[in-house]
Amino acid sequence: MRRAAASEDVEIERLLKEEIERQCTTIQLIASENFTSPAVLRATASVLTNKYAEGYPGRRYYGGNAVVDQVEELARERAKALFHAEHANLQPHAGASANLAAYMALIQPGDTVLAMRLDQGGHLTHGSPVSITGQTYRFVAYGVTPATQDGSGERIDLDQLRDLAKKERPQLIVAGTTAYSRIIDPVPYREIADEVGAKFMFDAAHPAGLIAGGVHPSPVGIADVVTFTTHKTLRGPRGGAILCGTDLARSVDSAVFPGLQGGPLEHVIAAKAVAFFEASQPEFADYAAQVVLNAKALAAGLADQGFRLLSGGTENHQVLVDLRSFDPDLTGKQAQESLDRAGITCNRNQIPDDPRSPFVTSGLRLGTPAETTAGMGEAEMAEIARLIGTVLRSPEDDKVRAEVRAEVRDLCGRFSPYGAPDATGNYSGAPRCPAG
Ligand code: DSN
């Protein structure tokens, strides 16, 4: 049978072209996204996608895995070296499945778990009632301290965490956030877990690249289990991963397969190996440091525009904006959509005790990992903050949006993650970041 050439699938070809053009001509400020290198893209698109490999290196349920075993073993060794971990499991398809596997390895259904509440900066898989995690385990939520004028509030409330731990006697305490702009120190968590005999899991999905780059403290060796995703600050392919000590290796591995998943995505595991290699280069530490400097510059610029920032600023890759003092009628949803039309991509986000629903929200979450990869620095962040202020002062004004869109196009032309299009409209360049 004659196979159709990929280029004959005109609909998908067209959409792929449209998406790369969108990524190269609009500003990407979603804190959980990044621009992968051509080497990561190549591995993700490789023939490894053809292979079934249920099991682990040396213990597979299918033949023909001699090469795949080497790929997965190399990926595991690189992950262990990068994070100084005793054991790595790289098969979780996503952060959500990594977290679920970690719970399966550490606790029993019905056990009590302390984790951050969703509107305070937590994640659905930290016990939301709409997630299997909240339906399987008894989650009790902790949050952040109240907001203060001087910006010293809205930090993880460790006193509340300790009080809850003493009252609830949880089997597990979870650290980790999706919308929180401060460093998370794993040490006090460990101390509280030890005080009540709980296990401790650190979900490092967001700061994984900052930890690998040495700008945030590592929870490896402090937490019993560390989960993370490879596609956010770490700048690898979309996927999840788990690190633990040798004592938990068997439980973690069997929770992932056969507990939760079937065949691993070996093409993605190969791309994870590439990302670990890239993250182990000295330039990646510079990248991680620049991500934080850029976030600080973006935060300063937004504050100058009159926005209130949660916790008064940032120490990581995120800036969280409370829109209410800027414009009490402007919702996160309206702001996101208005910025989108001006060529600035970000996501609405609930703020602590948000009076609006998660679908509407009173906040925005902005992040710098992607545009830092594209080569932008602090000067460009100040520029972006000005553009955001301009759009959100007149969110329904088409003329303002068109003017900003033109400025965005110009900025992206100077900092395109995949170069400039050739005569046929294809982008084939590499991200400009030195470690790209
Ligand atoms: N969706 C991810 C994020 O944006 O933070 C978390 O799963």
PDB file of N, CA and C and ligand atoms in Angstrom, residues 30-33 95-96 123-124 177-179 205-206 229 231-232 318 347 349 365, ligand 1:
ATOM      1  N   ILE A  30       3.029  32.151  29.136  1.00  0.00           N
ATOM      2  CA  ILE A  30       2.434  31.120  29.996  1.00  0.00           C
ATOM      3  C   ILE A  30       3.570  30.483  30.791  1.00  0.00           C
ATOM      4  N   ALA A  31       3.446  30.559  32.128  1.00  0.00           N
ATOM      5  CA  ALA A  31       4.577  30.228  33.003  1.00  0.00           C
ATOM      6  C   ALA A  31       4.992  28.765  32.915  1.00  0.00           C
ATOM      7  N   SER A  32       4.116  27.919  32.399  1.00  0.00           N
ATOM      8  CA  SER A  32       4.408  26.483  32.328  1.00  0.00           C
ATOM      9  C   SER A  32       4.847  26.054  30.934  1.00  0.00           C
ATOM     10  N   GLU A  33       5.142  27.019  30.057  1.00  0.00           N
ATOM     11  CA  GLU A  33       5.546  26.667  28.694  1.00  0.00           C
ATOM     12  C   GLU A  33       6.976  27.127  28.414  1.00  0.00           C
ATOM     13  N   GLY A  95       2.724  15.360  34.390  1.00  0.00           N
ATOM     14  CA  GLY A  95       2.867  15.652  35.810  1.00  0.00           C
ATOM     15  C   GLY A  95       1.751  15.014  36.620  1.00  0.00           C
ATOM     16  N   ALA A  96       0.540  15.014  36.057  1.00  0.00           N
ATOM     17  CA  ALA A  96      -0.601  14.445  36.787  1.00  0.00           C
ATOM     18  C   ALA A  96      -0.375  12.957  37.051  1.00  0.00           C
ATOM     19  N   HIS A 123      -2.442  22.651  42.933  1.00  0.00           N
ATOM     20  CA  HIS A 123      -2.719  22.023  41.646  1.00  0.00           C
ATOM     21  C   HIS A 123      -3.891  21.061  41.787  1.00  0.00           C
ATOM     22  N   LEU A 124      -4.588  20.814  40.691  1.00  0.00           N
ATOM     23  CA  LEU A 124      -5.730  19.891  40.706  1.00  0.00           C
ATOM     24  C   LEU A 124      -5.360  18.545  41.334  1.00  0.00           C
ATOM     25  N   THR A 177       3.538  23.937  43.917  1.00  0.00           N
ATOM     26  CA  THR A 177       2.518  24.907  43.522  1.00  0.00           C
ATOM     27  C   THR A 177       2.513  25.065  42.001  1.00  0.00           C
ATOM     28  N   THR A 178       1.429  25.659  41.515  1.00  0.00           N
ATOM     29  CA  THR A 178       1.438  26.045  40.101  1.00  0.00           C
ATOM     30  C   THR A 178       1.335  27.563  39.952  1.00  0.00           C
ATOM     31  N   ALA A 179       0.915  28.225  41.010  1.00  0.00           N
ATOM     32  CA  ALA A 179       0.776  29.680  40.943  1.00  0.00           C
ATOM     33  C   ALA A 179       1.288  30.269  42.249  1.00  0.00           C
ATOM     34  N   ALA A 205       7.179  20.476  39.602  1.00  0.00           N
ATOM     35  CA  ALA A 205       6.844  20.676  38.184  1.00  0.00           C
ATOM     36  C   ALA A 205       7.288  22.061  37.702  1.00  0.00           C
ATOM     37  N   HIS A 206       6.989  23.079  38.492  1.00  0.00           N
ATOM     38  CA  HIS A 206       7.338  24.436  38.035  1.00  0.00           C
ATOM     39  C   HIS A 206       8.822  24.773  38.197  1.00  0.00           C
ATOM     40  N   THR A 229       7.683  17.970  36.014  1.00  0.00           N
ATOM     41  CA  THR A 229       7.432  17.865  34.578  1.00  0.00           C
ATOM     42  C   THR A 229       8.676  18.340  33.851  1.00  0.00           C
ATOM     43  N   HIS A 231       8.680  19.866  30.804  1.00  0.00           N
ATOM     44  CA  HIS A 231       8.440  20.835  29.723  1.00  0.00           C
ATOM     45  C   HIS A 231       8.319  22.282  30.182  1.00  0.00           C
ATOM     46  N   LYS A 232       8.452  22.546  31.468  1.00  0.00           N
ATOM     47  CA  LYS A 232       8.258  23.931  31.921  1.00  0.00           C
ATOM     48  C   LYS A 232       9.628  24.616  31.965  1.00  0.00           C
ATOM     49  N   GLN A 318       7.648  33.241  37.726  1.00  0.00           N
ATOM     50  CA  GLN A 318       6.246  33.644  37.608  1.00  0.00           C
ATOM     51  C   GLN A 318       6.002  35.025  38.199  1.00  0.00           C
ATOM     52  N   ASN A 347      -2.195  33.281  30.937  1.00  0.00           N
ATOM     53  CA  ASN A 347      -3.434  32.650  31.407  1.00  0.00           C
ATOM     54  C   ASN A 347      -4.001  33.316  32.644  1.00  0.00           C
ATOM     55  N   ASN A 349      -5.843  33.332  36.203  1.00  0.00           N
ATOM     56  CA  ASN A 349      -5.544  32.477  37.342  1.00  0.00           C
ATOM     57  C   ASN A 349      -6.295  32.990  38.555  1.00  0.00           C
ATOM     58  N   ARG A 365      -1.642  34.998  35.473  1.00  0.00           N
ATOM     59  CA  ARG A 365      -0.326  34.419  35.753  1.00  0.00           C
ATOM     60  C   ARG A 365       0.553  34.628  34.523  1.00  0.00           C
TER      61      ARG A 365
HETATM   62  N1  DSN B   1      -1.136  23.220  33.673  1.00  0.00           N
HETATM   63  C1  DSN B   1       0.051  23.379  34.468  1.00  0.00           C
HETATM   64  C2  DSN B   1       0.356  24.809  34.671  1.00  0.00           C
HETATM   65  O1  DSN B   1       0.069  25.589  33.784  1.00  0.00           O
HETATM   66  O2  DSN B   1       0.902  25.185  35.690  1.00  0.00           O
HETATM   67  C3  DSN B   1      -0.033  22.653  35.712  1.00  0.00           C
HETATM   68  O3  DSN B   1      -0.477  21.380  35.444  1.00  0.00           O
END
